[in-house]
XYZ file of C-alpha atoms in Angstrom:
756
model
C -142.717 -131.259 16.402
C -145.799 -130.336 18.869
C -146.108 -133.887 20.213
C -142.275 -133.113 21.476
C -142.195 -129.443 22.232
C -142.373 -129.042 26.253
C -139.212 -131.980 25.936
C -137.624 -130.342 23.569
C -138.076 -127.095 25.173
C -136.224 -128.171 28.866
C -132.812 -127.957 26.398
C -132.584 -124.494 26.378
C -134.511 -123.366 29.505
C -133.049 -125.853 31.633
C -129.554 -126.636 30.160
C -127.406 -127.440 32.395
C -130.348 -130.353 33.860
C -130.342 -131.208 30.735
C -126.791 -131.085 30.378
C -125.755 -133.460 33.830
C -128.980 -135.535 32.750
C -127.539 -136.480 29.825
C -124.209 -137.085 31.386
C -125.266 -139.408 33.259
C -127.473 -141.418 30.409
C -124.216 -141.555 28.810
C -122.180 -143.271 31.411
C -124.605 -145.733 31.828
C -124.813 -146.272 28.513
C -120.955 -147.131 28.371
C -121.152 -149.776 30.817
C -123.082 -151.901 28.448
C -119.671 -151.521 26.366
C -117.951 -154.459 28.433
C -121.146 -156.634 27.632
C -120.610 -157.030 23.661
C -119.703 -159.493 22.145
C -118.188 -160.661 18.830
C -119.972 -163.073 16.895
C -117.548 -164.401 14.073
C -119.465 -167.705 12.900
C -122.894 -167.911 10.185
C -124.298 -170.779 12.307
C -127.533 -169.735 13.215
C -128.490 -167.280 10.287
C -131.327 -169.766 8.893
C -134.727 -169.601 10.209
C -134.944 -172.904 12.196
C -137.602 -174.316 9.358
C -135.425 -173.903 6.545
C -135.593 -176.485 4.563
C -132.060 -176.405 3.645
C -130.944 -176.000 7.376
C -133.051 -179.002 8.674
C -131.207 -180.990 6.816
C -127.686 -179.808 7.903
C -128.393 -180.641 11.561
C -130.021 -184.156 10.406
C -126.516 -184.337 8.558
C -125.124 -183.343 11.836
C -127.255 -185.213 14.061
C -126.579 -188.440 12.252
C -122.436 -188.035 10.981
C -121.638 -185.655 13.771
C -119.244 -182.235 12.576
C -116.128 -181.756 14.035
C -114.154 -178.543 13.558
C -111.602 -179.666 11.230
C -107.848 -177.247 11.485
C -105.718 -177.840 7.980
C -101.805 -177.127 7.755
C -100.162 -177.609 3.999
C -96.838 -178.378 3.890
C -95.448 -176.869 0.095
C -91.950 -178.226 -0.963
C -90.949 -179.513 -4.048
C -91.383 -182.855 -4.017
C -93.295 -184.686 -0.441
C -90.952 -187.644 -1.064
C -88.045 -186.846 0.405
C -86.412 -186.918 3.808
C -86.730 -183.448 5.210
C -90.407 -183.065 4.173
C -91.509 -186.198 5.758
C -89.675 -185.927 8.299
C -91.157 -182.183 9.055
C -94.901 -184.322 8.163
C -94.692 -186.485 10.809
C -93.053 -183.648 12.944
C -96.028 -181.476 12.656
C -98.111 -184.649 12.979
C -97.332 -185.251 16.719
C -96.774 -181.586 17.500
C -100.323 -181.451 16.659
C -101.297 -183.597 18.852
C -100.734 -181.329 21.583
C -101.838 -178.309 20.762
C -104.639 -177.398 22.719
C -108.387 -178.467 21.610
C -106.695 -181.022 19.322
C -108.204 -184.887 19.221
C -105.135 -186.383 19.263
C -106.456 -189.793 17.312
C -108.340 -187.746 14.930
C -105.172 -186.309 12.960
C -104.986 -187.263 9.458
C -101.054 -187.378 7.654
C -99.566 -189.499 6.034
C -98.063 -190.122 9.429
C -100.592 -191.033 11.335
C -103.265 -193.698 8.378
C -103.235 -196.767 7.986
C -103.377 -198.313 4.496
C -104.054 -201.366 2.670
C -101.406 -202.265 -0.006
C -100.702 -204.975 -2.333
C -97.439 -206.381 -2.341
C -96.200 -209.563 -4.110
C -95.929 -211.720 -1.043
C -99.978 -210.930 0.218
C -101.360 -207.746 1.460
C -99.482 -205.259 3.555
C -101.301 -203.115 6.361
C -99.502 -199.988 8.133
C -98.887 -196.681 8.027
C -97.337 -195.076 5.339
C -94.708 -192.895 7.316
C -94.049 -195.657 10.019
C -90.893 -195.014 9.561
C -88.316 -193.094 6.599
C -87.681 -194.875 3.409
C -84.354 -195.874 3.546
C -83.222 -196.643 0.262
C -85.272 -194.991 -3.717
C -86.880 -198.274 -4.158
C -88.751 -198.022 -0.799
C -89.569 -193.815 -1.899
C -90.761 -195.518 -5.255
C -93.348 -197.784 -3.199
C -93.961 -194.949 -0.931
C -95.610 -192.961 -3.564
C -97.119 -196.364 -5.359
C -98.611 -196.586 -2.027
C -100.127 -192.646 -2.518
C -101.119 -193.295 -6.069
C -102.828 -196.131 -5.538
C -104.929 -194.848 -2.590
C -107.873 -193.104 -4.132
C -108.227 -191.900 -0.821
C -105.007 -190.552 -0.724
C -104.190 -188.763 -3.440
C -105.102 -185.846 -4.063
C -107.388 -185.191 -0.780
C -103.823 -185.887 1.292
C -100.968 -185.339 -1.801
C -101.237 -183.521 -4.901
C -100.667 -185.327 -7.826
C -97.621 -183.032 -8.601
C -96.205 -184.012 -5.255
C -95.707 -180.415 -3.984
C -98.409 -180.164 -1.270
C -99.062 -183.040 1.457
C -101.979 -181.992 3.770
C -101.807 -182.782 7.908
C -105.688 -181.953 9.321
C -106.772 -182.241 12.945
C -110.527 -182.655 14.518
C -110.911 -180.126 17.319
C -112.998 -181.223 20.383
C -116.413 -179.658 20.611
C -116.785 -176.577 22.541
C -112.388 -175.529 21.766
C -111.347 -172.151 22.413
C -110.432 -170.864 19.033
C -108.380 -168.153 19.757
C -105.680 -170.800 21.558
C -105.743 -173.004 18.860
C -105.021 -169.779 16.457
C -102.293 -169.202 17.966
C -101.358 -172.087 18.614
C -101.237 -173.804 15.133
C -99.790 -170.357 13.858
C -96.990 -170.918 15.451
C -96.597 -174.403 14.702
C -96.221 -173.116 11.324
C -94.143 -170.335 11.904
C -91.672 -172.558 14.053
C -91.898 -175.517 10.731
C -92.210 -173.062 8.005
C -88.590 -172.801 5.759
C -87.299 -173.687 2.956
C -90.884 -175.332 2.820
C -93.981 -173.113 2.978
C -96.356 -174.358 5.404
C -100.175 -172.928 4.966
C -102.602 -173.138 7.489
C -106.598 -173.185 6.978
C -109.998 -174.811 8.107
C -113.224 -173.078 9.178
C -111.269 -172.300 13.133
C -108.359 -170.632 11.347
C -110.958 -168.787 8.624
C -113.536 -167.967 11.672
C -110.361 -166.020 14.281
C -108.603 -164.153 11.055
C -112.752 -162.861 11.085
C -112.722 -162.120 14.372
C -109.486 -160.066 15.473
C -110.181 -158.774 11.502
C -113.661 -157.094 13.137
C -111.492 -156.048 16.156
C -108.979 -154.547 14.428
C -111.280 -153.015 12.224
C -112.930 -151.414 15.101
C -109.462 -149.897 16.259
C -109.371 -148.405 13.589
C -112.654 -147.011 11.993
C -113.862 -144.626 14.895
C -110.557 -143.051 15.405
C -110.456 -142.251 11.341
C -113.867 -141.161 11.322
C -113.781 -139.167 13.637
C -110.968 -136.868 12.991
C -112.245 -136.743 9.241
C -115.283 -135.402 10.702
C -113.359 -132.977 12.552
C -111.325 -132.240 9.813
C -114.460 -131.311 8.046
C -116.295 -129.662 10.951
C -114.093 -127.213 10.772
C -113.577 -126.263 6.515
C -117.774 -125.900 7.163
C -117.752 -123.531 10.089
C -114.630 -121.970 10.549
C -115.666 -121.763 14.802
C -113.959 -124.046 17.121
C -118.024 -124.470 18.942
C -118.880 -125.690 15.465
C -116.471 -128.893 15.551
C -116.407 -129.346 18.832
C -119.956 -130.093 19.435
C -121.106 -131.943 17.028
C -118.370 -134.269 17.609
C -119.250 -134.424 21.561
C -122.700 -135.406 19.838
C -121.030 -137.981 17.491
C -119.247 -139.634 20.139
C -122.530 -139.939 22.380
C -124.115 -141.158 19.776
C -121.944 -144.391 19.315
C -120.890 -144.919 22.909
C -125.149 -144.950 23.352
C -125.802 -147.242 20.743
C -122.922 -149.594 21.258
C -123.943 -149.742 25.473
C -127.418 -150.625 23.613
C -126.249 -153.457 21.592
C -124.262 -155.154 24.506
C -126.864 -154.173 26.960
C -129.847 -155.919 24.481
C -126.876 -158.562 24.219
C -126.893 -158.198 20.254
C -123.319 -158.721 19.314
C -120.327 -157.529 16.655
C -120.611 -158.968 13.161
C -119.071 -158.704 10.195
C -122.358 -157.176 9.180
C -122.840 -154.672 12.310
C -119.268 -153.993 12.228
C -119.353 -150.625 9.983
C -121.834 -149.748 12.298
C -119.880 -147.160 13.862
C -118.447 -145.751 10.950
C -122.301 -145.212 9.705
C -123.351 -143.824 12.829
C -120.499 -140.988 12.653
C -121.885 -140.457 8.963
C -125.849 -140.128 10.496
C -125.190 -138.285 13.506
C -122.558 -135.886 11.774
C -125.449 -135.319 9.325
C -128.008 -134.087 12.374
C -125.360 -131.730 13.950
C -124.663 -130.405 10.481
C -128.147 -129.239 9.581
C -128.637 -128.165 12.917
C -124.756 -126.110 13.457
C -125.762 -124.357 9.747
C -128.977 -123.101 11.226
C -127.718 -121.702 13.876
C -125.267 -120.078 12.740
C -126.714 -118.166 10.340
C -129.416 -117.358 12.490
C -126.978 -115.785 14.839
C -127.247 -112.197 14.183
C -130.795 -112.012 14.562
C -130.268 -113.003 18.282
C -129.060 -111.725 21.729
C -128.531 -114.494 24.371
C -127.934 -118.012 23.933
C -131.397 -119.453 24.690
C -133.473 -117.255 22.078
C -130.701 -118.641 19.217
C -131.396 -122.442 20.711
C -134.844 -121.811 20.616
C -134.633 -120.417 17.115
C -132.754 -123.090 16.069
C -134.615 -125.780 16.754
C -137.660 -123.827 15.682
C -136.418 -123.409 11.926
C -134.098 -126.920 11.656
C -135.926 -129.463 14.527
C -138.726 -130.698 12.433
C -136.573 -131.809 9.413
C -133.983 -133.344 11.567
C -137.154 -134.939 13.337
C -138.693 -135.740 10.103
C -134.773 -137.849 8.717
C -134.263 -139.374 12.172
C -137.655 -140.765 12.374
C -137.669 -141.671 8.490
C -134.213 -143.227 8.796
C -134.965 -145.573 11.923
C -138.252 -146.846 9.784
C -135.942 -147.104 6.604
C -133.523 -149.150 8.853
C -135.813 -150.882 10.653
C -137.164 -152.406 6.959
C -133.880 -155.156 7.414
C -136.284 -156.642 9.819
C -138.273 -158.856 6.497
C -135.130 -160.402 5.979
C -135.149 -163.834 7.374
C -131.407 -164.342 8.312
C -129.773 -163.348 11.469
C -127.264 -160.517 11.316
C -129.615 -158.767 8.625
C -132.489 -158.747 11.371
C -130.133 -157.379 14.292
C -128.894 -154.816 12.195
C -132.249 -153.190 11.046
C -132.956 -152.876 14.901
C -129.448 -151.944 16.352
C -129.568 -148.776 13.105
C -133.035 -148.288 14.086
C -132.217 -147.768 17.867
C -128.953 -145.690 16.791
C -130.657 -143.220 14.696
C -133.222 -142.487 16.857
C -130.647 -142.029 20.016
C -128.666 -139.752 17.620
C -131.667 -137.617 17.174
C -132.818 -137.228 20.935
C -128.957 -136.282 21.193
C -129.224 -133.778 18.533
C -132.227 -132.265 19.554
C -130.936 -132.363 22.948
C -127.388 -132.109 23.402
C -126.370 -128.829 21.225
C -129.739 -126.538 22.018
C -128.341 -127.673 25.922
C -124.697 -126.662 25.649
C -125.898 -123.357 23.164
C -128.109 -122.389 25.188
C -125.005 -121.861 27.573
C -123.082 -119.797 24.569
C -122.940 -116.530 23.509
C -124.573 -116.247 20.358
C -121.475 -116.072 18.128
C -120.079 -112.554 16.300
C -120.258 -112.315 12.061
C -122.514 -113.753 9.831
C -122.398 -117.777 9.148
C -119.306 -118.947 6.978
C -120.014 -119.742 3.113
C -117.680 -121.413 0.778
C -117.490 -118.499 -2.215
C -115.927 -121.689 -3.909
C -119.514 -123.823 -2.834
C -121.856 -120.968 -3.417
C -120.373 -120.475 -7.458
C -120.836 -124.461 -7.407
C -124.409 -125.146 -6.156
C -126.102 -121.802 -8.389
C -123.901 -122.957 -11.636
C -125.453 -126.342 -11.055
C -129.368 -124.737 -10.716
C -128.681 -123.027 -13.594
C -127.925 -125.373 -15.212
C -130.706 -128.137 -13.986
C -133.208 -124.786 -14.828
C -132.025 -124.092 -18.226
C -131.579 -127.292 -19.580
C -134.815 -129.713 -18.328
C -134.711 -131.794 -21.069
C -131.610 -132.284 -22.138
C -131.735 -133.161 -18.477
C -134.718 -135.296 -18.403
C -133.265 -138.078 -21.538
C -130.249 -138.256 -19.905
C -131.809 -139.512 -17.112
C -134.359 -141.874 -19.022
C -130.718 -143.403 -20.508
C -129.169 -143.612 -17.195
C -132.173 -145.478 -15.733
C -132.817 -147.829 -18.986
C -128.617 -149.306 -18.431
C -128.780 -149.279 -14.518
C -131.862 -151.619 -15.445
C -130.304 -154.096 -17.456
C -127.421 -154.061 -15.387
C -129.494 -154.797 -12.477
C -130.063 -158.385 -13.853
C -126.351 -158.908 -14.382
C -125.752 -158.802 -10.474
C -124.406 -161.825 -8.668
C -125.770 -162.994 -5.526
C -124.435 -164.197 -2.546
C -121.310 -164.314 -0.508
C -117.975 -165.777 -2.019
C -116.329 -166.735 1.262
C -112.444 -167.039 0.349
C -112.921 -163.273 -0.965
C -114.247 -162.304 2.745
C -109.899 -161.819 2.749
C -107.968 -159.747 -0.120
C -106.065 -161.936 -2.365
C -102.768 -161.513 0.274
C -104.748 -162.874 3.922
C -103.073 -166.107 4.493
C -106.155 -168.118 4.633
C -107.052 -167.275 1.897
C -103.711 -168.139 -0.012
C -103.783 -171.315 1.919
C -107.065 -172.299 0.365
C -106.450 -171.016 -2.853
C -103.589 -173.451 -2.923
C -105.244 -176.702 -1.982
C -108.056 -175.723 -4.609
C -105.352 -175.338 -7.519
C -103.279 -178.662 -6.249
C -106.192 -181.125 -4.292
C -109.218 -181.601 -4.150
C -110.616 -178.249 -3.197
C -111.710 -177.295 0.117
C -115.348 -176.300 0.329
C -117.509 -179.594 0.964
C -121.476 -180.590 0.622
C -121.840 -183.451 1.972
C -124.828 -185.592 0.843
C -126.277 -188.230 2.552
C -127.921 -190.927 1.219
C -130.978 -193.311 2.856
C -130.910 -197.113 1.659
C -133.384 -198.227 4.012
C -135.787 -199.331 1.143
C -132.727 -201.438 0.078
C -132.507 -203.253 3.010
C -128.955 -201.297 4.266
C -125.874 -200.163 2.449
C -124.579 -203.562 2.265
C -126.742 -204.417 -0.616
C -125.589 -204.871 -3.877
C -127.904 -202.802 -5.884
C -127.414 -199.849 -3.659
C -123.815 -200.155 -3.908
C -123.990 -200.335 -8.036
C -126.841 -197.398 -7.924
C -124.402 -195.200 -5.382
C -121.131 -196.211 -7.375
C -123.594 -194.603 -10.531
C -123.828 -191.273 -8.687
C -120.334 -190.588 -7.430
C -119.462 -191.511 -10.714
C -122.181 -188.633 -11.983
C -120.433 -186.305 -9.320
C -117.075 -186.693 -10.815
C -118.249 -184.867 -14.177
C -119.090 -181.869 -12.716
C -115.577 -179.378 -13.521
C -115.566 -177.691 -10.097
C -115.890 -180.977 -8.707
C -112.162 -182.248 -7.138
C -113.143 -185.567 -5.342
C -116.372 -187.380 -3.979
C -115.492 -189.569 -0.611
C -117.664 -192.328 0.647
C -117.336 -196.021 2.082
C -117.690 -197.282 -1.751
C -113.912 -195.879 -1.966
C -113.094 -198.050 0.963
C -114.605 -200.983 -0.543
C -112.997 -200.171 -3.674
C -109.333 -199.964 -2.522
C -109.399 -203.313 -0.264
C -111.506 -205.159 -3.305
C -108.510 -203.975 -6.000
C -105.991 -205.011 -3.342
C -107.270 -208.467 -2.778
C -108.011 -209.545 -5.613
C -106.503 -206.692 -8.929
C -108.175 -204.116 -10.709
C -111.544 -205.039 -12.172
C -114.571 -203.708 -13.569
C -117.129 -206.394 -11.814
C -118.842 -204.449 -8.375
C -118.849 -206.541 -5.797
C -121.990 -208.510 -4.543
C -123.623 -208.459 -1.093
C -121.490 -210.247 0.801
C -118.173 -208.955 -0.503
C -119.307 -205.480 0.664
C -119.707 -207.118 4.037
C -116.795 -208.310 4.071
C -114.822 -205.534 3.340
C -116.738 -202.983 5.530
C -115.694 -205.836 8.349
C -112.430 -205.382 7.788
C -112.144 -201.292 6.991
C -114.499 -201.685 11.485
C -111.360 -203.458 12.082
C -108.718 -201.708 11.152
C -109.316 -198.159 10.918
C -110.224 -195.906 14.076
C -114.499 -195.520 14.953
C -114.048 -191.924 14.147
C -113.212 -193.138 10.077
C -115.403 -196.035 9.660
C -118.923 -193.924 11.444
C -117.413 -190.691 9.458
C -118.978 -192.582 6.036
C -121.605 -194.721 7.355
C -124.409 -195.251 10.102
C -123.880 -197.230 12.824
C -127.089 -198.916 11.933
C -125.576 -199.136 8.517
C -128.786 -197.775 6.586
C -127.322 -194.313 5.858
C -124.675 -193.387 3.614
C -122.463 -190.247 3.549
C -121.306 -188.641 0.055
C -118.443 -185.967 0.283
C -117.907 -183.481 -2.202
C -114.999 -181.863 -2.397
C -115.503 -178.891 -4.522
C -112.580 -177.190 -6.395
C -114.759 -173.402 -6.643
C -116.032 -171.299 -3.964
C -118.357 -169.332 -5.903
C -122.082 -170.023 -4.684
C -123.497 -169.432 -8.481
C -121.465 -173.333 -9.234
C -123.016 -174.629 -5.441
C -126.712 -173.148 -6.201
C -126.366 -174.997 -9.749
C -124.744 -178.450 -8.280
C -127.366 -178.618 -6.281
C -130.392 -178.437 -8.494
C -128.636 -180.383 -10.439
C -128.023 -183.506 -7.519
C -131.909 -182.679 -7.034
C -133.399 -183.170 -10.343
C -130.962 -185.853 -11.325
C -131.131 -187.810 -8.273
C -134.305 -190.226 -9.169
C -132.132 -191.316 -12.333
C -129.785 -192.858 -9.669
C -132.482 -193.760 -7.252
C -134.929 -195.012 -9.275
C -136.745 -196.561 -5.375
C -138.864 -193.225 -4.552
C -138.349 -193.802 -0.735
C -134.201 -193.068 -1.515
C -134.631 -189.198 -0.044
C -131.041 -187.573 0.359
C -130.376 -185.201 2.784
C -127.679 -181.993 2.270
C -124.840 -181.106 4.473
C -121.721 -179.214 4.718
C -120.856 -175.598 4.545
C -122.136 -174.422 1.614
C -125.285 -175.563 1.513
C -125.484 -172.419 4.645
C -124.241 -169.786 1.513
C -127.175 -171.786 -1.129
C -129.543 -170.995 1.714
C -128.243 -167.609 2.193
C -128.658 -166.399 -1.132
C -132.003 -167.780 -1.813
C -133.019 -165.376 1.347
C -130.831 -162.605 0.001
C -132.673 -162.032 -3.186
C -136.103 -162.263 -1.890
C -135.365 -159.778 1.090
C -133.837 -158.288 -1.022
C -136.379 -157.874 -3.019
C -139.370 -156.505 -0.289
C -136.711 -154.227 1.288
C -136.467 -152.167 -1.396
C -140.677 -152.033 -1.436
C -140.814 -151.792 2.629
C -138.004 -149.368 2.058
C -139.307 -147.001 -0.368
C -142.832 -147.652 0.948
C -142.233 -146.509 4.464
C -140.390 -142.637 3.106
C -143.775 -142.086 0.714
C -145.661 -142.883 4.246
C -143.888 -140.944 6.487
C -143.389 -138.162 3.489
C -146.953 -138.455 3.057
C -148.241 -137.887 6.586
C -145.409 -135.143 6.642
C -145.935 -133.364 3.650
C -149.817 -134.189 3.153
C -149.387 -134.211 -0.815
C -149.160 -136.805 -2.588
C -146.849 -135.180 -5.004
C -144.666 -134.272 -2.497
C -144.357 -137.288 -1.230
C -143.545 -138.754 -4.682
C -141.079 -136.041 -5.448
C -139.399 -136.996 -1.776
C -138.528 -140.575 -3.452
C -137.070 -139.425 -6.752
C -133.537 -138.793 -6.303
C -133.448 -141.505 -3.845
C -134.745 -144.154 -6.001
C -132.781 -142.910 -9.436
C -129.780 -143.653 -6.635
C -130.827 -146.522 -5.989
C -130.651 -147.747 -9.862
C -127.797 -146.532 -10.757
C -125.803 -148.183 -7.830
C -127.066 -151.832 -7.873
C -126.927 -151.093 -11.642
C -122.736 -150.775 -11.072
C -122.867 -153.619 -9.275
C -123.678 -154.934 -11.768
C -120.749 -153.914 -14.471
C -117.995 -154.607 -11.793
C -119.195 -157.159 -10.403
C -119.971 -156.657 -6.711
C -121.705 -159.761 -5.466
C -124.637 -159.238 -3.283
C -124.369 -160.531 -0.484
C -124.789 -160.314 3.486
C -123.129 -156.441 3.542
C -123.907 -155.277 0.804
C -127.575 -156.179 1.466
C -127.280 -153.579 3.688
C -126.961 -150.695 0.875
C -130.961 -149.910 0.554
C -131.808 -149.504 4.082
C -128.934 -147.396 4.481
C -129.614 -145.113 1.211
C -132.910 -144.742 1.592
C -132.186 -144.026 5.245
C -130.107 -142.051 5.297
C -130.209 -140.452 1.722
C -133.996 -139.511 2.582
C -132.373 -136.631 5.076
C -131.450 -134.419 1.923
C -134.552 -134.555 0.139
C -136.778 -133.932 3.446
C -134.332 -130.623 3.892
C -134.074 -129.644 0.310
C -138.299 -129.613 -0.199
C -138.924 -128.289 3.638
C -136.743 -125.608 2.762
C -137.840 -124.499 -0.916
C -141.676 -124.827 0.480
C -140.516 -122.390 3.209
C -138.381 -120.139 1.020
C -141.906 -120.683 -1.585
C -144.210 -118.789 0.863
C -141.796 -115.820 1.175
C -140.525 -115.520 -2.423
C -141.132 -116.029 -6.135
C -140.480 -119.662 -7.097
C -137.204 -119.173 -9.530
C -135.692 -116.737 -6.638
C -137.004 -119.068 -3.729
C -135.477 -122.671 -6.019
C -131.862 -119.992 -6.237
C -132.049 -118.935 -2.335
C -132.702 -122.756 -1.028
C -129.988 -124.059 -3.234
C -127.611 -121.643 -2.316
C -128.601 -122.049 1.773
C -129.671 -125.507 2.678
C -128.015 -127.140 -0.255
C -124.727 -125.670 1.169
C -125.837 -127.919 4.364
C -126.694 -130.486 2.511
C -123.072 -130.746 0.195
C -121.573 -130.331 3.822
C -123.767 -133.080 4.931
C -122.709 -135.188 1.200
C -119.530 -134.640 1.886
C -119.529 -135.436 5.571
C -121.337 -139.105 5.357
C -118.546 -139.691 1.843
C -115.748 -138.950 4.271
C -117.090 -141.303 6.874
C -118.111 -144.210 4.964
C -115.028 -144.254 3.375
C -112.825 -145.307 6.130
C -114.811 -148.179 5.499
C -112.067 -148.863 2.912
C -109.617 -149.474 5.389
C -111.537 -152.641 6.855
C -109.574 -156.430 6.329
C -113.265 -157.395 4.985
C -113.840 -156.805 0.986
C -117.427 -157.639 1.307
C -116.975 -153.899 4.279
C -114.821 -152.664 1.807
C -116.965 -152.858 -0.731
C -120.194 -151.253 0.929
C -118.242 -148.717 2.567
C -117.414 -147.084 -0.570
C -121.161 -148.285 -2.702
C -122.367 -146.398 0.762
C -120.010 -143.559 -0.115
C -120.690 -143.092 -3.842
C -124.423 -143.380 -3.030
C -124.149 -140.509 -1.046
C -122.975 -138.528 -3.609
C -125.400 -139.598 -6.289
C -127.889 -138.560 -3.918
C -126.419 -135.113 -3.344
C -125.988 -134.698 -7.366
C -129.208 -135.824 -8.486
C -131.355 -133.811 -5.216
C -129.385 -130.675 -6.487
C -130.084 -131.270 -10.116
C -133.667 -133.131 -10.479
C -135.216 -130.621 -8.203
C -134.630 -127.554 -9.060
C -135.514 -129.166 -12.964
C -138.778 -130.192 -11.453
C -139.923 -127.271 -9.438
C -138.857 -125.247 -12.604
C -141.332 -127.701 -14.971
C -143.810 -127.465 -12.301
C -143.681 -123.926 -11.783
C -143.944 -122.650 -14.716
C -146.351 -125.427 -16.273
C -149.105 -123.393 -13.616
C -148.396 -120.476 -15.040
C -149.149 -120.986 -18.134
C -152.474 -119.499 -19.474
C -154.136 -123.107 -19.328
C -153.451 -124.027 -15.822
C -153.489 -120.358 -15.299
């Protein structure tokens, strides 16, 4: 504190100059808001040298990657004149949507089909013209049923759902596509139900959700703390000054993000609310000390100086410790978490600076308030009862906590890893409804690409390679979660069946070459080379998954790696994995590794910080106690109720440790100061009632602020919000129970003859 004393002295000796400087900085930082960007994609979350990421990029380099928009038409029967006409109309209108590649629209209205007739082969589109009679409708059904590349991929087996898919050009504008496709869906809806989904649609939903969250969160959170400060202090300055500090903290932090080029993501979307909670915590302790000391000083500068002397050090300690706790997120290898670690660290430091300059400067210009500081009689009774219970039932409390900790440790082992992307959204969300409908009625919307190198066989036309690939795909289809697999094998099989009839015999090398040539002549280049490389040395298998559970994806990936050698015995037949689920598999691995390291590092940072501050090993360990116990309880609860450890909830440790240390530091600093002037039992009671009141207000402010996140449109953010709110309640209760019990036990042990 002495290092910063000259700077802090300016706040109450030159208050007008300080406020003018703060106002200028606020204007400057607010300019960064115009440079804020939103990143709603998970691309770039993985390290460049990650093996899975390298595989994904390799698959992209060979086969390319198109963003796909999916429109589902759900009706009583796809095979009706009304539904068929809508398939044709939607396909035609979709071609006019900006950024849609008109020659890469896939639907019953655009696909060509090779089908067997009594007189020979017929090549043509499924819906080149509407069937004119019942026989023609039955023939259309038979053609779809006889094409494994269409049935369950574009048309459901129960005939109630069909899909129109459109590829987008590179560099497309997501908002334009989203608006146009939504308008198209609204126009053609009724009586059929129109579903729209696909990565571009869901990504835009995320972006619009982030923007909507930000607009809702900040005003609600500020109103809540406005009410909270009034209840706490019952004075107008006790409301306006902290609210002003909170607004400045948000502006400075968000402005820093803009200038630093750090985007708003699903993770950092919660930042404004976190800053409201953190800044209000610092303000509560400052204003609580200010009103408690008011009757001892006759001038504003003297009162501001005395307040800084009493509370400045704990605020500075908690600010630095919170910033370091947030910085512990840098140990993750996931981009958005590392970014949040930087943003949080800077934000907490900025809030600390504003608290220790803005509040004393304004207070120095005000006359000391008359009358005693407001104390809630009900809160005082509650704190006194809690303290007496903790002091009088130390052994029962110890047993209860040991049982709670043991149960929490057990259930922590039940926590599931990774985000279920579809469950980012509520059950009623149109994108989630569409995806779940596709999962139920079709082959699924999640994909895993497996690229098989056939160089060792001389290429994909080799009979032995084809046989091995055929067995491998059959193996994949044995998995319940796999809805369908698709590769050049299916093209060859379809053409072979229509030319030769059903047969169990696999084609030879020359026949495979002929079928592939026929396919190349009848299909677009995009269709052909989506399944095989141009040099015919690599084959791509698309695995469609009905499940969006990341644990299912992880298990399938591990099984494939283990069993692939049985189907491709040649040692130089490597598999490369791509597709959207692979990002999730890799992220899950990094979340687990990073979370363990993050917990250790965050607690170590708090311990070392407290060791420097208190210069005592026992006191430093005591500072960790309520935080550690609360962490175990929260993660145990996640295991009990099934909340996943994903990108958003991975923030919990840093936030719980960084923000929760505030309670421990203020309690311990207050107790050891009181202990210098009064006996142990009296110091515990006095500290629990006075410092405890500020901690209670602090906890209530945090709980109210973090509860605002439950209004988010994203379920992981909702979970993060109420878990963090619960964490603040637990840390408050654990602080107010464990410390009186522990300190009473310690003092009475020291008072016994053997320690005397």
